[in-house]
Coordinates of C-alpha atoms in Angstrom, one line a residue:
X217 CA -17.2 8.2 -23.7
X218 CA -19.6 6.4 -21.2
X219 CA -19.1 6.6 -17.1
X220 CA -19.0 3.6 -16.1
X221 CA -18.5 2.8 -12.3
X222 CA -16.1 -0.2 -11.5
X223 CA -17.5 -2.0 -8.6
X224 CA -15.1 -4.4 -7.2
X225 CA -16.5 -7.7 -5.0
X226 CA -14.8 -8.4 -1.8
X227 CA -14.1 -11.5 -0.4
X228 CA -17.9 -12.2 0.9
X229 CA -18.9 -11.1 -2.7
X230 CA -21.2 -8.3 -1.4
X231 CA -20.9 -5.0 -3.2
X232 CA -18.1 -2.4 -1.8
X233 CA -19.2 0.8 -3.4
X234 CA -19.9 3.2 -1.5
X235 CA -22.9 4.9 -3.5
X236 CA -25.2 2.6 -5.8
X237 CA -26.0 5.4 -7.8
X238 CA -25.1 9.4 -8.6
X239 CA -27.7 11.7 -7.4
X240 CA -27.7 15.2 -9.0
X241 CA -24.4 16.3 -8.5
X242 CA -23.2 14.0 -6.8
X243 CA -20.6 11.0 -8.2
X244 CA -20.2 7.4 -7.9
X245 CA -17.6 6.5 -5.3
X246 CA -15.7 3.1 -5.5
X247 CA -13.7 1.2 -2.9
X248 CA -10.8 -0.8 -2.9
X249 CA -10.6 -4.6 -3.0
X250 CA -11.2 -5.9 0.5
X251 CA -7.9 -7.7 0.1
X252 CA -5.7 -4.9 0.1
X253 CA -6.7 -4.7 3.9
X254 CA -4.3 -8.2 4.1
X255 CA -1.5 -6.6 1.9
X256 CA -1.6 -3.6 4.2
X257 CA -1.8 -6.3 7.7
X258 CA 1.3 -7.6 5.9
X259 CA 3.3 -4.8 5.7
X260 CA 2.7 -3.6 8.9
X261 CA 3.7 -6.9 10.4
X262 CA 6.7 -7.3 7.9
X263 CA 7.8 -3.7 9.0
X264 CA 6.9 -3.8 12.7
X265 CA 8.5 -7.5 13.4
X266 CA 11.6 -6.3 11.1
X267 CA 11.8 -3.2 13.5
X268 CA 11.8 -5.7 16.9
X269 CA 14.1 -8.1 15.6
X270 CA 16.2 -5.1 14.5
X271 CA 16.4 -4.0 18.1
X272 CA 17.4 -7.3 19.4
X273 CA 20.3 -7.5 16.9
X274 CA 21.5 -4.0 18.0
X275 CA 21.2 -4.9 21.6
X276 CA 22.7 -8.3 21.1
X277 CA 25.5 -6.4 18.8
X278 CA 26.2 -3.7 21.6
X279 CA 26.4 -6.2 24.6
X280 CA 29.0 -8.1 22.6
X281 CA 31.3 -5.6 21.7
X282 CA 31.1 -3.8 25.1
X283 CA 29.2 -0.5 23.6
X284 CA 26.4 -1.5 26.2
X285 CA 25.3 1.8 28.7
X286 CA 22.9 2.4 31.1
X287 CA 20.6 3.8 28.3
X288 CA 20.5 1.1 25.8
X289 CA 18.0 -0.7 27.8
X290 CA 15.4 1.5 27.9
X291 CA 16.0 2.9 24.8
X292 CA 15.7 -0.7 22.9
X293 CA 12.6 -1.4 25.1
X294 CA 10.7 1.9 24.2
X295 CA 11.4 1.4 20.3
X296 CA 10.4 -2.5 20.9
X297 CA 7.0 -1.7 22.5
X298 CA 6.5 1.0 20.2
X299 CA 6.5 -1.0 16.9
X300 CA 4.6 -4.0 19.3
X301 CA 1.6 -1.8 20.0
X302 CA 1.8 -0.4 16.6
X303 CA 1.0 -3.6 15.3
X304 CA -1.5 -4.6 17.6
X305 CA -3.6 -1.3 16.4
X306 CA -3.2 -2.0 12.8
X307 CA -6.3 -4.3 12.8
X308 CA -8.5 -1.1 14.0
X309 CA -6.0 1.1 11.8
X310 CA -6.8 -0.8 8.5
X311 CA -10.7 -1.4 9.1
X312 CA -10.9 2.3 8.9
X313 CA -8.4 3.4 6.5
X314 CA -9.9 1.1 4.1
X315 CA -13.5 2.8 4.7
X316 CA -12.3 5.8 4.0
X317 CA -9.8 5.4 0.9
X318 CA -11.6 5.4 -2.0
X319 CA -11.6 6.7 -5.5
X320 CA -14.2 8.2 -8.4
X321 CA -13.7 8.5 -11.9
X322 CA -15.9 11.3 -13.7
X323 CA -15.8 12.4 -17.2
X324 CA -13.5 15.3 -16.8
X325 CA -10.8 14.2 -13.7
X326 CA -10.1 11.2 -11.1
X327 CA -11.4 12.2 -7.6
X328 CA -9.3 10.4 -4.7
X329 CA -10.9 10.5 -0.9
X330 CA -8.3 8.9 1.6
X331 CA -8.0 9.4 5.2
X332 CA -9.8 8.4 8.3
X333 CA -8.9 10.9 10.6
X334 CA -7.3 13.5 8.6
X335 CA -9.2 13.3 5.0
X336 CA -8.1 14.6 2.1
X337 CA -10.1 14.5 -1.6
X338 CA -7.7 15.3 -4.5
X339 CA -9.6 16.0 -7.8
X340 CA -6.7 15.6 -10.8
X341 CA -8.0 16.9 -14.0
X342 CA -7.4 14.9 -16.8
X343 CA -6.0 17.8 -18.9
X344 CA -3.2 18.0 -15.8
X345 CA -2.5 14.0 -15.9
X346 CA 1.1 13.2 -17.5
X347 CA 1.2 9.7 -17.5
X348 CA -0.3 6.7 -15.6
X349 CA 1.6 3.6 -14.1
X350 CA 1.3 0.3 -12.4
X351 CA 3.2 -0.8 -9.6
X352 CA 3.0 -4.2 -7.9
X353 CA 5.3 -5.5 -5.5
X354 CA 5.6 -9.1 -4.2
X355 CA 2.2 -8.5 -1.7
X356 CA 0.5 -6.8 -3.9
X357 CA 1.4 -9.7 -6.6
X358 CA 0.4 -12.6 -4.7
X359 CA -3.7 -11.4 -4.1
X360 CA -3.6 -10.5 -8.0
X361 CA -3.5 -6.7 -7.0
X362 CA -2.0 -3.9 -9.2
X363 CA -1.5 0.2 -7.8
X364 CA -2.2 2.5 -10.2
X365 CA -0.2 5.9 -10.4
X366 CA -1.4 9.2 -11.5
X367 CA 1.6 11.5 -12.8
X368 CA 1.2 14.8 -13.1
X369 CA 3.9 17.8 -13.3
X370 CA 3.9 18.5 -9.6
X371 CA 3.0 15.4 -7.9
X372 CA 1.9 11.9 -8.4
X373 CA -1.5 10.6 -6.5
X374 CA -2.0 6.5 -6.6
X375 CA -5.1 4.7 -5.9
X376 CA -3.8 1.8 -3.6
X377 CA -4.8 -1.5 -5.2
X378 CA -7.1 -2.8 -7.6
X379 CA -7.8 -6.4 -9.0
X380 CA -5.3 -6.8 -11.9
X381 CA -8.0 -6.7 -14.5
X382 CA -10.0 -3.6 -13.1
X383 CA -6.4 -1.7 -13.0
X384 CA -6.0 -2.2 -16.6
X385 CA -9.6 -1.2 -17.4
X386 CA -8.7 2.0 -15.4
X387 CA -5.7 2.7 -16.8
X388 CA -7.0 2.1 -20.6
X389 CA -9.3 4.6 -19.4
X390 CA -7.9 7.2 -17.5
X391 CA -5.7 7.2 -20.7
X392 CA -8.2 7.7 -23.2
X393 CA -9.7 10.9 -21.4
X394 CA -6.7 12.0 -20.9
X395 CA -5.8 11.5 -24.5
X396 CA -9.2 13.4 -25.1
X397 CA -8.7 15.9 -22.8
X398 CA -5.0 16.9 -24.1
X399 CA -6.5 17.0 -27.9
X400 CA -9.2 19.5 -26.4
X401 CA -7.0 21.7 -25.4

């Protein structure tokens, strides 16, 4: 079955993949959609403004009901400015998470590179793949983006977001070698 390397266009419509071309030994690696950087600005807000007003409700709550002591104060402040400067970093955050997450896939397994500061590459044989999934929430729905999941007997490893069409070329694929690789065996 032929390589070929899914290139995805971001929103300037210049070319996200990493590498143009394979040297000897070396593979193709592709990038994410630039919109999954919004999906991910999203969730971070969602999760960070959810976590302020959450603190307001409990200190509201607790001054009602007369639970209020000398160390709900600072405790509600700390947690607020916590998830407040964890929100105003999640620009920088994302810029560089999305530089560095990226996936290949070869002939004989999936490689995924994540990680900015801590990086990880996971290679998943295709002979080791169980099943493969799609997963798309209501962000991930509304910039016509699709996860795909990687099952295998230990763990399950998931390339972030793809355009909707790309994830079901992947997955068509990745289940044809995998198909191939389980009849090989």
């Amino acid at each position: 079955m032929h390589d070929a390397m899914h290139t995805v266009a971001g929103d300037d419509s210049t070319d996200t993949t990493m590498e143009s071309a394979p040297s000897e030994g070396e593979r193709p690696w592709t990038s994410l959609p630039a919109s999954v950087k919004r999906v991910w600005l999203l969730r971070s807000a969602i999760r960070d403004c959810s976590g302020v007003l959450g603190c307001g409700i409990v200190a509201l709550i607790s001054h009602l009901a007369g639970w209020w002591t000398s160390w709900h104060g600072p405790v509600l402040m700390v947690a607020a400015v916590m998830l407040t400067a964890d929100l105003a970093t999640q620009p920088l955050r994302i810029r560089y998470a999305y530089a560095f997450n990226r996936y290949s896939i070869g002939s004989h397994d999936v490689m995924l590179h994540k990680g900015w500061l801590l990086r990880t590459t996971t290679t998943i044989p295709y002979n080791r793949i169980q099943h493969v999934t799609t997963k798309q929430g209501p962000l991930l729905r509304s910039f016509s983006l699709t996860a795909v999941e990687l099952h295998t007997a230990v763990d399950e490893h998931e390339i972030a977001a793809l355009d909707d069409d790309c994830a079901t070329s992947i997955v068509n694929q990745i289940s044809m070698r995998v198909l191939t690789s389980k009849d090989d065996v």
